Amino acid sequence: MAQVVVLGGGFGGVAAATELRTHLPSDHEVVLIDRRDDFAMGFAKLWDLAGLRPISAGTRSLRGLERKGIRVVQANITGIDATSRHIVTSDGGFDADALIVALGSRPAPKHRQMLEAPGAHDLYDVAALPAIRTAVAEITTGRVVVSILGGPFKCPPAPYEAALIVDGLLRERGVRNDVEVVVTSPQPMTLPVAGVDASRYVASHLDDHDIELRAEHRVTGVDADRGTVTFADGELAFDLLLGVPADALPEVLVAADIAGESGWLEPDPSSLRLVQERVFAVGDCTRIPTATAQLPHAGVFAAAQGRIAAHNAVADLTGSPEETFDGHGYCFLELPGEQVAFVEGDFYADPPDVSLTPADHQQFLRKQAYERDHLAAWFD
Ligand SMILES: Cc1cc2nc3c(=O)[nH]c(=O)nc-3n(C[C@H](O)[C@H](O)[C@H](O)COP(=O)(O)OP(=O)(O)OC[C@H]3O[C@@H](n4cnc5c(N)ncnc54)[C@H](O)[C@@H]3O)c2cc1C
């Protein structure tokens, strides 16, 4: 009997474990290890902020995977020896015949520290949601700044979606004329990964809502005493700062010493294999170069990669055919009023062959269905 171990129960790990259970012979064991007990999609945070739906409604216990025959271990992973595929956790050790690493990313520590200033919050931290909601509900004058603090960061459209949500909430309360909304980004345009047209599309929606966009603004710090964001060449006062920290590699992966020169796990873009035998890496803990930058850190990609890595782990153990990840994927760009645009295409093409389908309600329903169908397939 072989044992396949999946590290991480987020998008990539849950997709991988489910696919493994479907394709591995039943006498082989699938083990998923995560310190958390629950799963929710990233965009559910913004639905909560917008008042569309509480995040709890889109949260599922990882224990639901056990009904499919996946062993779920809730434990902290403290050591990984990729060569021997030996894993150390707070709940003992595991020896894997094949290993899929899907540990995601953590917020860059220097950005987390910046966001400890009064009036500042990590927009991506689910624990910060109640405080963010209260702050947006209470502000009556001044300036809300949504700041992308560095890269790579998760889900490139999300900061702009958040700014539009804040705009809508301020309008509902009748205070928008007295509260400025500004988005800052170190990048030259809103969505470089999706190209110039998609970036203009986002910028025009910000403009329509009187949201100021400050591109090419690299944040160098947050002055807690003065309540300002500082840039290489200036500063901006805020009354409420919603910061998007850059992603950083999880500490246990730094300690495992399996990152490439980029500082990230660098699997083969097609097979998701690392150089160690029968070891795969997927999702936000990886850096997969594209012709213009890198594959976005997004759940849709992590899940697609998780499925391919699972197939290839099964191929290694049973001799079944391999599969390849071809770089096709999409990102949702949600606009106010239950409208969603799609950024979709071949991210591996040179140059990336990615285009934007303008927002409509049908695509909002497609986004809702993506969540509903995946939660049902994984956890029910
Ligand atoms: C506000 C917001 C909106 C988003 N919107 C979208 C969207 O519309 N579309 C989209 O595709 N993506 C979206 N994303 C991005 C998406 O959520 C991530 O890209 C995705 O979760 C990455 O999946 P992953 O499996 O690589 O990592 P994760 O989902 O982060 O999973 C990693 C798992 O590893 C576990 N872990 C890490 N270290 C350890 C350890 N030492 N021990 C035990 N467990 C550990 C964690 O607990 C976690 O459960 C959004 C993100 C945010 C924040």
Short mmCIF file of N, CA and C in Angstrom, two decimals, residues 184-354:
data_model
loop_
_atom_site.label_atom_id
_atom_site.label_comp_id
_atom_site.label_asym_id
_atom_site.label_seq_id
_atom_site.Cartn_x
_atom_site.Cartn_y
_atom_site.Cartn_z
N THR A 184 -3.41 52.64 -4.62
CA THR A 184 -2.02 52.79 -5.07
C THR A 184 -1.46 51.41 -5.44
N SER A 185 -0.61 51.42 -6.46
CA SER A 185 0.02 50.18 -6.91
C SER A 185 1.44 50.46 -7.36
N PRO A 186 2.35 49.54 -7.07
CA PRO A 186 3.72 49.73 -7.59
C PRO A 186 3.80 49.43 -9.08
N GLN A 187 2.76 48.81 -9.62
CA GLN A 187 2.80 48.39 -11.02
C GLN A 187 2.44 49.55 -11.96
N PRO A 188 2.84 49.46 -13.22
CA PRO A 188 2.57 50.57 -14.13
C PRO A 188 1.11 50.64 -14.57
N MET A 189 0.38 49.55 -14.46
CA MET A 189 -1.04 49.54 -14.84
C MET A 189 -1.77 48.60 -13.89
N THR A 190 -3.11 48.59 -13.98
CA THR A 190 -3.87 47.85 -12.96
C THR A 190 -3.66 46.35 -13.03
N LEU A 191 -3.67 45.77 -14.24
CA LEU A 191 -3.57 44.31 -14.36
C LEU A 191 -2.52 43.94 -15.41
N PRO A 192 -1.24 44.13 -15.11
CA PRO A 192 -0.22 43.83 -16.12
C PRO A 192 -0.33 42.41 -16.66
N VAL A 193 -0.72 41.47 -15.81
CA VAL A 193 -0.78 40.07 -16.24
C VAL A 193 -1.83 39.86 -17.34
N ALA A 194 -2.83 40.76 -17.37
CA ALA A 194 -3.91 40.60 -18.35
C ALA A 194 -3.74 41.56 -19.53
N GLY A 195 -2.74 42.42 -19.48
CA GLY A 195 -2.46 43.29 -20.62
C GLY A 195 -3.07 44.68 -20.51
N VAL A 196 -2.77 45.47 -21.55
CA VAL A 196 -3.12 46.90 -21.54
C VAL A 196 -4.64 47.11 -21.59
N ASP A 197 -5.34 46.36 -22.44
CA ASP A 197 -6.79 46.60 -22.59
C ASP A 197 -7.54 46.29 -21.29
N ALA A 198 -7.20 45.15 -20.68
CA ALA A 198 -7.86 44.79 -19.43
C ALA A 198 -7.53 45.83 -18.34
N SER A 199 -6.29 46.31 -18.36
CA SER A 199 -5.89 47.32 -17.36
C SER A 199 -6.67 48.61 -17.55
N ARG A 200 -6.86 49.00 -18.82
CA ARG A 200 -7.64 50.23 -19.10
C ARG A 200 -9.08 50.04 -18.64
N TYR A 201 -9.60 48.83 -18.86
CA TYR A 201 -10.99 48.52 -18.48
C TYR A 201 -11.16 48.74 -16.96
N VAL A 202 -10.22 48.22 -16.18
CA VAL A 202 -10.30 48.38 -14.72
C VAL A 202 -10.17 49.87 -14.37
N ALA A 203 -9.18 50.52 -15.00
CA ALA A 203 -8.95 51.94 -14.69
C ALA A 203 -10.18 52.78 -15.01
N SER A 204 -10.88 52.43 -16.10
CA SER A 204 -12.04 53.25 -16.47
C SER A 204 -13.17 53.06 -15.44
N HIS A 205 -13.29 51.85 -14.89
CA HIS A 205 -14.31 51.64 -13.85
C HIS A 205 -13.96 52.41 -12.58
N LEU A 206 -12.67 52.45 -12.25
CA LEU A 206 -12.27 53.24 -11.07
C LEU A 206 -12.61 54.71 -11.31
N ASP A 207 -12.28 55.17 -12.52
CA ASP A 207 -12.54 56.56 -12.88
C ASP A 207 -14.04 56.89 -12.80
N ASP A 208 -14.87 55.98 -13.32
CA ASP A 208 -16.32 56.20 -13.28
C ASP A 208 -16.84 56.37 -11.85
N HIS A 209 -16.11 55.77 -10.92
CA HIS A 209 -16.54 55.83 -9.52
C HIS A 209 -15.72 56.86 -8.72
N ASP A 210 -15.02 57.73 -9.44
CA ASP A 210 -14.21 58.77 -8.77
C ASP A 210 -13.18 58.21 -7.80
N ILE A 211 -12.64 57.05 -8.18
CA ILE A 211 -11.57 56.47 -7.35
C ILE A 211 -10.25 56.81 -8.03
N GLU A 212 -9.39 57.48 -7.27
CA GLU A 212 -8.12 57.90 -7.87
C GLU A 212 -7.15 56.72 -7.91
N LEU A 213 -6.50 56.52 -9.04
CA LEU A 213 -5.52 55.45 -9.19
C LEU A 213 -4.12 56.06 -9.23
N ARG A 214 -3.28 55.65 -8.31
CA ARG A 214 -1.88 56.09 -8.36
C ARG A 214 -1.02 54.88 -8.70
N ALA A 215 -0.72 54.71 -9.99
CA ALA A 215 0.13 53.59 -10.42
C ALA A 215 1.60 53.97 -10.21
N GLU A 216 2.46 52.99 -10.31
CA GLU A 216 3.91 53.18 -10.13
C GLU A 216 4.22 53.88 -8.81
N HIS A 217 3.47 53.56 -7.78
CA HIS A 217 3.72 54.11 -6.44
C HIS A 217 4.16 52.96 -5.53
N ARG A 218 5.46 52.88 -5.34
CA ARG A 218 6.00 51.80 -4.50
C ARG A 218 6.03 52.27 -3.04
N VAL A 219 5.31 51.55 -2.19
CA VAL A 219 5.24 51.92 -0.78
C VAL A 219 6.57 51.58 -0.10
N THR A 220 7.11 52.55 0.64
CA THR A 220 8.36 52.27 1.38
C THR A 220 8.10 52.13 2.87
N GLY A 221 6.94 52.60 3.33
CA GLY A 221 6.64 52.45 4.76
C GLY A 221 5.29 53.06 5.09
N VAL A 222 4.89 52.85 6.35
CA VAL A 222 3.68 53.49 6.86
C VAL A 222 4.10 54.23 8.13
N ASP A 223 3.83 55.54 8.16
CA ASP A 223 4.19 56.33 9.34
C ASP A 223 3.00 56.32 10.30
N ALA A 224 3.14 55.52 11.35
CA ALA A 224 2.01 55.31 12.27
C ALA A 224 1.64 56.60 12.99
N ASP A 225 2.64 57.43 13.33
CA ASP A 225 2.36 58.65 14.10
C ASP A 225 1.61 59.67 13.25
N ARG A 226 2.02 59.78 11.99
CA ARG A 226 1.41 60.81 11.13
C ARG A 226 0.24 60.28 10.31
N GLY A 227 0.06 58.95 10.31
CA GLY A 227 -1.04 58.37 9.53
C GLY A 227 -0.84 58.58 8.05
N THR A 228 0.38 58.28 7.59
CA THR A 228 0.66 58.43 6.15
C THR A 228 1.30 57.17 5.59
N VAL A 229 1.01 56.95 4.31
CA VAL A 229 1.74 55.93 3.55
C VAL A 229 2.88 56.67 2.88
N THR A 230 4.09 56.12 2.97
CA THR A 230 5.20 56.82 2.32
C THR A 230 5.64 56.05 1.08
N PHE A 231 5.97 56.82 0.04
CA PHE A 231 6.43 56.25 -1.23
C PHE A 231 7.86 56.72 -1.46
N ALA A 232 8.48 56.15 -2.49
CA ALA A 232 9.85 56.55 -2.80
C ALA A 232 9.94 58.06 -2.96
N ASP A 233 8.87 58.69 -3.51
CA ASP A 233 8.96 60.13 -3.76
C ASP A 233 7.71 60.87 -3.27
N GLY A 234 7.33 60.65 -2.05
CA GLY A 234 6.19 61.40 -1.52
C GLY A 234 5.44 60.60 -0.47
N GLU A 235 4.31 61.13 -0.06
CA GLU A 235 3.52 60.42 0.95
C GLU A 235 2.04 60.75 0.75
N LEU A 236 1.18 59.99 1.43
CA LEU A 236 -0.25 60.16 1.27
C LEU A 236 -0.90 59.91 2.63
N ALA A 237 -1.64 60.91 3.13
CA ALA A 237 -2.29 60.73 4.43
C ALA A 237 -3.51 59.83 4.27
N PHE A 238 -3.77 59.02 5.27
CA PHE A 238 -4.97 58.17 5.22
C PHE A 238 -5.73 58.26 6.54
N ASP A 239 -7.04 58.07 6.45
CA ASP A 239 -7.85 57.87 7.65
C ASP A 239 -8.12 56.39 7.85
N LEU A 240 -8.16 55.67 6.72
CA LEU A 240 -8.30 54.22 6.75
C LEU A 240 -7.40 53.67 5.65
N LEU A 241 -6.50 52.74 6.04
CA LEU A 241 -5.60 52.13 5.05
C LEU A 241 -5.91 50.64 4.96
N LEU A 242 -6.26 50.19 3.76
CA LEU A 242 -6.48 48.76 3.52
C LEU A 242 -5.31 48.29 2.67
N GLY A 243 -4.37 47.59 3.30
CA GLY A 243 -3.14 47.22 2.60
C GLY A 243 -3.19 45.79 2.10
N VAL A 244 -2.58 45.58 0.94
CA VAL A 244 -2.46 44.22 0.38
C VAL A 244 -0.99 43.83 0.47
N PRO A 245 -0.65 42.94 1.42
CA PRO A 245 0.76 42.57 1.56
C PRO A 245 1.22 41.68 0.41
N ALA A 246 2.50 41.77 0.09
CA ALA A 246 3.06 40.81 -0.88
C ALA A 246 3.05 39.43 -0.25
N ASP A 247 3.02 38.41 -1.10
CA ASP A 247 3.13 37.03 -0.64
C ASP A 247 4.59 36.72 -0.30
N ALA A 248 4.77 35.87 0.71
CA ALA A 248 6.10 35.35 1.02
C ALA A 248 5.99 33.83 1.19
N LEU A 249 7.11 33.16 0.98
CA LEU A 249 7.12 31.69 1.10
C LEU A 249 6.89 31.29 2.56
N PRO A 250 6.04 30.30 2.84
CA PRO A 250 5.86 29.84 4.23
C PRO A 250 7.21 29.45 4.86
N GLU A 251 7.33 29.72 6.15
CA GLU A 251 8.61 29.50 6.84
C GLU A 251 9.08 28.05 6.72
N VAL A 252 8.13 27.10 6.80
CA VAL A 252 8.54 25.69 6.78
C VAL A 252 9.17 25.33 5.43
N LEU A 253 8.77 26.03 4.37
CA LEU A 253 9.37 25.78 3.05
C LEU A 253 10.72 26.48 2.92
N VAL A 254 10.85 27.63 3.58
CA VAL A 254 12.17 28.29 3.61
C VAL A 254 13.16 27.35 4.29
N ALA A 255 12.72 26.81 5.44
CA ALA A 255 13.62 25.93 6.22
C ALA A 255 13.91 24.63 5.46
N ALA A 256 12.98 24.19 4.62
CA ALA A 256 13.18 22.91 3.90
C ALA A 256 14.24 23.04 2.81
N ASP A 257 14.58 24.29 2.48
CA ASP A 257 15.67 24.53 1.52
C ASP A 257 15.39 23.90 0.16
N ILE A 258 14.16 24.05 -0.31
CA ILE A 258 13.84 23.50 -1.63
C ILE A 258 13.41 24.59 -2.62
N ALA A 259 13.56 25.86 -2.19
CA ALA A 259 13.21 26.96 -3.09
C ALA A 259 14.30 27.12 -4.15
N GLY A 260 13.89 27.62 -5.31
CA GLY A 260 14.86 27.90 -6.37
C GLY A 260 15.47 29.28 -6.19
N GLU A 261 16.14 29.75 -7.24
CA GLU A 261 16.82 31.05 -7.15
C GLU A 261 15.85 32.19 -6.92
N SER A 262 14.61 32.02 -7.37
CA SER A 262 13.61 33.08 -7.22
C SER A 262 13.16 33.22 -5.77
N GLY A 263 13.52 32.24 -4.93
CA GLY A 263 13.04 32.26 -3.55
C GLY A 263 11.71 31.52 -3.39
N TRP A 264 11.19 30.98 -4.48
CA TRP A 264 9.92 30.24 -4.47
C TRP A 264 10.16 28.82 -4.95
N LEU A 265 9.20 27.92 -4.73
CA LEU A 265 9.32 26.59 -5.32
C LEU A 265 9.15 26.76 -6.83
N GLU A 266 9.96 26.07 -7.58
CA GLU A 266 9.96 26.24 -9.04
C GLU A 266 9.71 24.90 -9.72
N PRO A 267 8.45 24.44 -9.71
CA PRO A 267 8.17 23.16 -10.36
C PRO A 267 8.23 23.30 -11.88
N ASP A 268 8.33 22.17 -12.55
CA ASP A 268 8.20 22.18 -14.00
C ASP A 268 6.80 22.71 -14.34
N PRO A 269 6.70 23.72 -15.21
CA PRO A 269 5.39 24.35 -15.46
C PRO A 269 4.34 23.40 -16.02
N SER A 270 4.75 22.33 -16.68
CA SER A 270 3.79 21.40 -17.28
C SER A 270 3.41 20.27 -16.33
N SER A 271 4.42 19.66 -15.69
CA SER A 271 4.14 18.47 -14.88
C SER A 271 3.96 18.80 -13.40
N LEU A 272 4.39 20.02 -12.99
CA LEU A 272 4.37 20.46 -11.59
C LEU A 272 5.33 19.66 -10.70
N ARG A 273 6.28 18.96 -11.35
CA ARG A 273 7.26 18.19 -10.58
C ARG A 273 8.39 19.09 -10.07
N LEU A 274 8.84 18.84 -8.85
CA LEU A 274 10.10 19.43 -8.39
C LEU A 274 11.22 18.46 -8.79
N VAL A 275 12.46 18.84 -8.52
CA VAL A 275 13.55 17.95 -8.94
C VAL A 275 13.58 16.68 -8.10
N GLN A 276 13.07 16.73 -6.87
CA GLN A 276 13.06 15.53 -6.03
C GLN A 276 12.03 14.53 -6.59
N GLU A 277 12.39 13.26 -6.52
CA GLU A 277 11.53 12.23 -7.12
C GLU A 277 10.16 12.16 -6.43
N ARG A 278 9.11 12.13 -7.24
CA ARG A 278 7.71 12.01 -6.77
C ARG A 278 7.32 13.12 -5.78
N VAL A 279 7.87 14.31 -6.04
CA VAL A 279 7.50 15.48 -5.24
C VAL A 279 7.00 16.58 -6.19
N PHE A 280 5.85 17.15 -5.87
CA PHE A 280 5.18 18.13 -6.73
C PHE A 280 4.90 19.39 -5.91
N ALA A 281 4.80 20.53 -6.60
CA ALA A 281 4.45 21.77 -5.91
C ALA A 281 3.43 22.53 -6.74
N VAL A 282 2.40 23.06 -6.08
CA VAL A 282 1.32 23.76 -6.79
C VAL A 282 0.90 25.01 -6.01
N GLY A 283 0.32 25.95 -6.73
CA GLY A 283 -0.35 27.09 -6.09
C GLY A 283 0.58 28.21 -5.68
N ASP A 284 0.15 28.92 -4.64
CA ASP A 284 0.81 30.18 -4.27
C ASP A 284 2.22 30.01 -3.72
N CYS A 285 2.63 28.79 -3.38
CA CYS A 285 4.01 28.62 -2.90
C CYS A 285 4.99 28.49 -4.07
N THR A 286 4.47 28.60 -5.29
CA THR A 286 5.35 28.43 -6.46
C THR A 286 5.55 29.75 -7.20
N ARG A 287 6.60 29.77 -8.01
CA ARG A 287 6.75 30.83 -9.01
C ARG A 287 6.90 30.14 -10.35
N ILE A 288 5.92 30.37 -11.22
CA ILE A 288 5.98 29.79 -12.56
C ILE A 288 6.10 30.94 -13.54
N PRO A 289 7.27 31.06 -14.18
CA PRO A 289 7.46 32.21 -15.06
C PRO A 289 6.57 32.15 -16.29
N THR A 290 6.12 33.31 -16.75
CA THR A 290 5.43 33.41 -18.04
C THR A 290 6.27 34.35 -18.90
N ALA A 291 5.84 34.55 -20.15
CA ALA A 291 6.66 35.36 -21.06
C ALA A 291 6.84 36.78 -20.54
N THR A 292 5.83 37.29 -19.79
CA THR A 292 5.94 38.68 -19.34
C THR A 292 6.18 38.82 -17.84
N ALA A 293 5.80 37.84 -17.07
CA ALA A 293 5.98 37.96 -15.61
C ALA A 293 5.93 36.57 -14.98
N GLN A 294 4.87 36.29 -14.25
CA GLN A 294 4.70 34.97 -13.65
C GLN A 294 3.21 34.67 -13.56
N LEU A 295 2.89 33.39 -13.45
CA LEU A 295 1.49 32.99 -13.32
C LEU A 295 0.91 33.64 -12.06
N PRO A 296 -0.28 34.23 -12.16
CA PRO A 296 -0.84 34.88 -10.97
C PRO A 296 -1.03 33.90 -9.82
N HIS A 297 -0.89 34.39 -8.61
CA HIS A 297 -1.26 33.60 -7.43
C HIS A 297 -2.78 33.67 -7.31
N ALA A 298 -3.44 32.62 -7.74
CA ALA A 298 -4.91 32.60 -7.76
C ALA A 298 -5.40 31.18 -7.51
N GLY A 299 -6.55 31.08 -6.84
CA GLY A 299 -7.08 29.78 -6.47
C GLY A 299 -7.43 28.92 -7.67
N VAL A 300 -7.92 29.55 -8.73
CA VAL A 300 -8.31 28.80 -9.92
C VAL A 300 -7.09 28.06 -10.49
N PHE A 301 -5.94 28.74 -10.50
CA PHE A 301 -4.72 28.10 -10.99
C PHE A 301 -4.21 27.04 -10.02
N ALA A 302 -4.27 27.35 -8.72
CA ALA A 302 -3.80 26.39 -7.72
C ALA A 302 -4.59 25.09 -7.83
N ALA A 303 -5.91 25.20 -8.00
CA ALA A 303 -6.76 24.01 -8.09
C ALA A 303 -6.45 23.22 -9.37
N ALA A 304 -6.30 23.94 -10.48
CA ALA A 304 -6.00 23.25 -11.75
C ALA A 304 -4.65 22.52 -11.65
N GLN A 305 -3.68 23.18 -11.03
CA GLN A 305 -2.36 22.55 -10.88
C GLN A 305 -2.43 21.36 -9.92
N GLY A 306 -3.24 21.51 -8.87
CA GLY A 306 -3.39 20.42 -7.90
C GLY A 306 -3.90 19.16 -8.59
N ARG A 307 -4.86 19.35 -9.49
CA ARG A 307 -5.41 18.18 -10.20
C ARG A 307 -4.35 17.52 -11.07
N ILE A 308 -3.54 18.33 -11.76
CA ILE A 308 -2.50 17.77 -12.64
C ILE A 308 -1.43 17.05 -11.80
N ALA A 309 -1.01 17.68 -10.71
CA ALA A 309 0.00 17.05 -9.85
C ALA A 309 -0.52 15.72 -9.33
N ALA A 310 -1.80 15.68 -8.97
CA ALA A 310 -2.39 14.43 -8.47
C ALA A 310 -2.32 13.35 -9.55
N HIS A 311 -2.70 13.71 -10.77
CA HIS A 311 -2.64 12.73 -11.87
C HIS A 311 -1.24 12.20 -12.03
N ASN A 312 -0.25 13.09 -11.94
CA ASN A 312 1.12 12.65 -12.19
C ASN A 312 1.68 11.84 -11.02
N ALA A 313 1.20 12.10 -9.82
CA ALA A 313 1.57 11.24 -8.68
C ALA A 313 0.98 9.85 -8.90
N VAL A 314 -0.27 9.80 -9.36
CA VAL A 314 -0.90 8.50 -9.64
C VAL A 314 -0.12 7.80 -10.76
N ALA A 315 0.28 8.58 -11.78
CA ALA A 315 1.05 7.99 -12.90
C ALA A 315 2.33 7.34 -12.38
N ASP A 316 3.01 8.03 -11.46
CA ASP A 316 4.26 7.49 -10.91
C ASP A 316 4.02 6.18 -10.14
N LEU A 317 2.88 6.10 -9.47
CA LEU A 317 2.64 4.95 -8.59
C LEU A 317 1.97 3.78 -9.30
N THR A 318 1.24 4.08 -10.40
CA THR A 318 0.47 2.99 -11.03
C THR A 318 0.82 2.79 -12.50
N GLY A 319 1.61 3.71 -13.06
CA GLY A 319 1.94 3.57 -14.49
C GLY A 319 0.88 4.13 -15.42
N SER A 320 -0.14 4.83 -14.87
CA SER A 320 -1.16 5.44 -15.73
C SER A 320 -0.54 6.64 -16.48
N PRO A 321 -1.22 7.15 -17.54
CA PRO A 321 -0.60 8.23 -18.32
C PRO A 321 -0.47 9.53 -17.54
N GLU A 322 0.57 10.31 -17.88
CA GLU A 322 0.79 11.63 -17.26
C GLU A 322 -0.15 12.67 -17.86
N GLU A 323 -0.36 13.76 -17.16
CA GLU A 323 -1.10 14.88 -17.74
C GLU A 323 -0.24 16.13 -17.63
N THR A 324 -0.57 17.15 -18.45
CA THR A 324 0.23 18.38 -18.38
C THR A 324 -0.68 19.58 -18.13
N PHE A 325 -0.15 20.54 -17.42
CA PHE A 325 -0.85 21.81 -17.19
C PHE A 325 -0.46 22.73 -18.35
N ASP A 326 -1.47 23.24 -19.08
CA ASP A 326 -1.16 23.99 -20.30
C ASP A 326 -1.21 25.51 -20.12
N GLY A 327 -1.39 25.97 -18.88
CA GLY A 327 -1.35 27.42 -18.64
C GLY A 327 -2.65 28.14 -18.93
N HIS A 328 -3.69 27.38 -19.33
CA HIS A 328 -4.99 28.04 -19.55
C HIS A 328 -5.67 28.27 -18.21
N GLY A 329 -6.32 29.41 -18.09
CA GLY A 329 -7.03 29.69 -16.84
C GLY A 329 -7.73 31.02 -16.93
N TYR A 330 -8.32 31.40 -15.82
CA TYR A 330 -9.07 32.65 -15.83
C TYR A 330 -9.09 33.27 -14.43
N CYS A 331 -9.39 34.57 -14.41
CA CYS A 331 -9.60 35.27 -13.14
C CYS A 331 -10.94 35.97 -13.24
N PHE A 332 -11.65 36.02 -12.14
CA PHE A 332 -12.88 36.79 -12.08
C PHE A 332 -12.52 38.24 -11.72
N LEU A 333 -13.18 39.18 -12.36
CA LEU A 333 -13.06 40.59 -11.95
C LEU A 333 -14.47 41.06 -11.63
N GLU A 334 -14.74 41.23 -10.33
CA GLU A 334 -16.12 41.54 -9.94
C GLU A 334 -16.32 43.05 -9.82
N LEU A 335 -17.41 43.51 -10.42
CA LEU A 335 -17.76 44.93 -10.39
C LEU A 335 -19.06 45.09 -9.61
N PRO A 336 -19.37 46.31 -9.19
CA PRO A 336 -20.58 46.49 -8.38
C PRO A 336 -21.84 46.02 -9.11
N GLY A 337 -22.86 45.67 -8.34
CA GLY A 337 -24.16 45.30 -8.92
C GLY A 337 -24.19 43.89 -9.47
N GLU A 338 -23.43 42.97 -8.84
CA GLU A 338 -23.42 41.56 -9.24
C GLU A 338 -23.06 41.38 -10.71
N GLN A 339 -22.00 42.09 -11.12
CA GLN A 339 -21.47 42.00 -12.48
C GLN A 339 -20.05 41.42 -12.38
N VAL A 340 -19.72 40.49 -13.27
CA VAL A 340 -18.37 39.93 -13.27
C VAL A 340 -17.81 39.93 -14.68
N ALA A 341 -16.57 40.41 -14.81
CA ALA A 341 -15.83 40.31 -16.07
C ALA A 341 -14.88 39.11 -15.95
N PHE A 342 -14.52 38.53 -17.10
CA PHE A 342 -13.61 37.38 -17.10
C PHE A 342 -12.31 37.74 -17.79
N VAL A 343 -11.20 37.46 -17.13
CA VAL A 343 -9.88 37.59 -17.75
C VAL A 343 -9.43 36.16 -17.99
N GLU A 344 -9.34 35.79 -19.24
CA GLU A 344 -9.25 34.36 -19.55
C GLU A 344 -8.29 34.12 -20.70
N GLY A 345 -7.60 32.98 -20.70
CA GLY A 345 -6.78 32.65 -21.86
C GLY A 345 -5.62 31.75 -21.53
N ASP A 346 -4.62 31.83 -22.39
CA ASP A 346 -3.43 30.98 -22.29
C ASP A 346 -2.31 31.82 -21.69
N PHE A 347 -2.08 31.62 -20.41
CA PHE A 347 -1.08 32.44 -19.72
C PHE A 347 0.34 31.98 -20.05
N TYR A 348 0.50 30.78 -20.64
CA TYR A 348 1.83 30.29 -21.01
C TYR A 348 2.25 30.73 -22.42
N ALA A 349 1.31 31.29 -23.20
CA ALA A 349 1.67 31.70 -24.56
C ALA A 349 2.68 32.85 -24.51
N ASP A 350 3.41 33.02 -25.58
CA ASP A 350 4.40 34.10 -25.65
C ASP A 350 4.07 35.02 -26.83
N PRO A 351 3.52 36.22 -26.60
CA PRO A 351 3.12 36.77 -25.30
C PRO A 351 1.84 36.11 -24.81
N PRO A 352 1.51 36.23 -23.49
CA PRO A 352 0.29 35.61 -22.99
C PRO A 352 -0.92 35.98 -23.83
N ASP A 353 -1.73 34.99 -24.16
CA ASP A 353 -2.90 35.21 -25.03
C ASP A 353 -4.13 35.29 -24.12
N VAL A 354 -4.25 36.45 -23.46
CA VAL A 354 -5.27 36.60 -22.43
C VAL A 354 -6.18 37.75 -22.81
#
